[in-house]
Tab-separated table of C-alpha atoms in Angstrom:
chain	number	residue	atom	x	y	z
A	1	MET	CA	4.747	-17.363	14.540
A	2	LEU	CA	3.108	-14.315	14.689
A	3	GLY	CA	5.973	-11.623	15.230
A	4	ASP	CA	6.323	-7.753	15.937
A	5	LEU	CA	3.770	-4.966	14.903
A	6	LEU	CA	4.800	-3.840	11.412
A	7	GLY	CA	2.445	-0.759	11.773
A	8	GLU	CA	-0.725	0.684	12.744
A	9	GLU	CA	-3.640	3.463	11.430
A	10	GLN	CA	-6.601	4.953	12.380
A	11	GLY	CA	-8.598	6.619	9.331
A	12	GLU	CA	-12.153	6.832	7.625
A	13	THR	CA	-14.594	5.013	4.761
A	14	THR	CA	-13.655	7.527	1.782
A	15	GLY	CA	-16.731	5.852	-0.592
A	16	MET	CA	-18.387	3.224	-1.190
A	17	ARG	CA	-20.234	1.514	-4.371
A	18	VAL	CA	-22.573	-1.748	-4.443
A	19	LEU	CA	-20.732	-4.002	-6.806
A	20	PRO	CA	-22.594	-6.517	-9.370
A	21	THR	CA	-24.349	-9.830	-7.392
A	22	ASP	CA	-21.623	-12.496	-7.425
A	23	ASP	CA	-24.221	-15.491	-7.351
A	24	GLY	CA	-26.653	-13.971	-5.553
A	25	HIS	CA	-24.192	-12.983	-2.988
A	26	PRO	CA	-24.017	-9.049	-1.900
A	27	ALA	CA	-20.707	-6.909	-3.031
A	28	MET	CA	-19.416	-3.511	-2.153
A	29	GLU	CA	-16.599	-1.853	-2.874
A	30	VAL	CA	-14.920	-0.045	0.068
A	31	SER	CA	-11.853	2.639	0.061
A	32	PHE	CA	-10.344	4.180	2.658
A	33	GLN	CA	-7.605	6.789	4.078
A	34	ALA	CA	-5.804	6.493	6.958
A	35	VAL	CA	-2.569	7.773	8.396
A	36	GLY	CA	-0.220	5.379	11.326
A	37	THR	CA	2.646	4.216	10.932
A	38	LEU	CA	4.829	1.064	9.210
A	39	LEU	CA	8.179	0.386	10.541
A	40	SER	CA	7.829	3.022	12.862
A	41	ALA	CA	7.442	5.635	10.336
A	42	ALA	CA	4.746	8.409	9.648
A	43	VAL	CA	2.794	6.887	6.879
A	44	LYS	CA	-0.794	7.724	4.611
A	45	ASP	CA	-2.235	4.675	3.588
A	46	MET	CA	-5.408	4.817	0.546
A	47	GLY	CA	-6.955	1.683	0.003
A	48	THR	CA	-10.371	-0.307	-1.849
A	49	TYR	CA	-11.358	-3.262	-1.401
A	50	GLU	CA	-14.209	-5.479	-2.569
A	51	SER	CA	-16.386	-7.604	0.005
A	52	PHE	CA	-18.696	-10.265	-0.869
A	53	VAL	CA	-21.390	-11.550	1.403
A	54	ARG	CA	-21.116	-15.600	2.195
A	55	PRO	CA	-24.063	-17.806	2.709
A	56	ASP	CA	-23.356	-18.579	6.212
A	57	GLY	CA	-23.356	-14.367	6.459
A	58	THR	CA	-19.659	-14.068	6.634
A	59	LEU	CA	-18.104	-11.616	4.787
A	60	PHE	CA	-14.916	-12.244	2.376
A	61	GLY	CA	-12.459	-9.218	1.251
A	62	ASP	CA	-9.573	-8.600	-1.656
A	63	GLY	CA	-7.915	-5.503	-1.537
A	64	GLN	CA	-5.379	-3.247	-2.504
A	65	GLY	CA	-3.658	0.469	-2.032
A	66	ILE	CA	-0.278	2.047	-1.403
A	67	ILE	CA	0.609	3.813	1.823
A	68	MET	CA	3.183	6.667	1.397
A	69	THR	CA	5.670	8.642	3.722
A	70	GLN	CA	5.705	12.458	3.373
A	71	GLU	CA	9.342	12.056	2.043
A	72	GLY	CA	7.256	10.775	-1.411
A	73	GLU	CA	8.544	6.927	-0.140
A	74	THR	CA	5.845	3.982	-1.579
A	75	VAL	CA	4.571	0.629	-0.815
A	76	THR	CA	2.012	-1.091	-2.682
A	77	TRP	CA	-0.165	-3.933	-0.499
A	78	HIS	CA	-2.286	-6.504	-2.125
A	79	GLY	CA	-4.855	-8.516	1.129
A	80	GLN	CA	-7.378	-10.922	1.836
A	81	GLY	CA	-9.448	-11.872	4.883
A	82	VAL	CA	-12.693	-12.652	6.214
A	83	GLY	CA	-14.693	-10.195	8.386
A	84	HIS	CA	-17.882	-10.567	10.075
A	85	PHE	CA	-20.845	-7.655	10.863
A	86	THR	CA	-21.092	-6.796	14.728
A	87	ASP	CA	-24.315	-6.056	16.584
A	88	THR	CA	-23.262	-1.663	16.430
A	89	GLY	CA	-23.210	-1.996	12.159
A	90	GLY	CA	-19.019	-1.926	11.738
A	91	VAL	CA	-17.617	-4.693	10.370
A	92	ASN	CA	-14.470	-7.075	11.844
A	93	TRP	CA	-11.608	-7.826	9.580
A	94	ARG	CA	-8.807	-10.159	9.905
A	95	GLY	CA	-6.458	-11.761	7.097
A	96	ALA	CA	-2.906	-11.993	5.218
A	97	ILE	CA	-1.752	-8.684	3.339
A	98	TYR	CA	1.438	-8.716	1.487
A	99	TYR	CA	3.931	-5.690	0.761
A	100	GLU	CA	5.518	-4.457	-2.839
A	101	THR	CA	8.630	-1.332	-2.367
A	102	ALA	CA	11.788	-0.218	-3.820
A	103	ALA	CA	11.779	2.042	-0.746
A	104	ALA	CA	15.293	1.014	1.294
A	105	LYS	CA	13.370	2.124	4.433
A	106	PHE	CA	11.095	0.063	3.513
A	107	ALA	CA	13.140	-3.278	2.848
A	108	GLN	CA	12.426	-5.517	6.098
A	109	LEU	CA	8.559	-5.911	4.167
A	110	ALA	CA	9.743	-7.416	0.941
A	111	GLY	CA	8.968	-10.970	1.013
A	112	THR	CA	7.098	-10.743	4.946
A	113	ALA	CA	3.820	-11.255	5.203
A	114	GLY	CA	1.678	-9.238	7.521
A	115	VAL	CA	-1.497	-10.570	9.031
A	116	PHE	CA	-4.019	-8.071	9.682
A	117	GLU	CA	-6.741	-6.771	12.794
A	118	PHE	CA	-8.850	-3.954	10.265
A	119	ASN	CA	-12.223	-2.485	12.283
A	120	THR	CA	-14.299	-0.362	10.388
A	121	ASP	CA	-17.162	1.243	12.740
A	122	GLU	CA	-20.808	2.217	12.252
A	123	ASN	CA	-19.908	5.700	11.564
A	124	GLY	CA	-17.086	4.902	9.074
A	125	LYS	CA	-14.150	5.598	11.375
A	126	VAL	CA	-11.223	2.504	10.579
A	127	THR	CA	-8.462	1.400	12.830
A	128	ALA	CA	-6.419	-1.240	11.835
A	129	LYS	CA	-2.934	-3.223	12.929
A	130	VAL	CA	-0.461	-5.774	10.950
A	131	TYR	CA	2.127	-7.883	12.794
A	132	GLU	CA	4.588	-9.442	10.694
A	133	TRP	CA	3.535	-12.858	10.738
A	134	LYS	CA	7.533	-15.621	10.974
């Protein structure tokens, strides 16, 4: 069951790199930075994901990153999702994300699966929301 909103953020793509094809399917690496909240704490998120175009034109992505507070607390994450291109040149992603942290402020994330919506637009702007999956 979809639970509470864990966090949300806004940011931008910071880099893109074309990867060797995966069995003839185009592949890219994308990095981003964003700011927002996680469990009501102000955070900065930096991540990189690889995306692969599948035969039906949809995308599969696998990514990882680090979330940091101004106080130096960190949370690492690993997520996977599926996406599709939008009519305006962006990508809409949906998937699952898993966290790891030693920070007491984020202890609730231990063993929690998140469900995310991650969107990029044609100008490289990104937005995301993550909900707890109960």
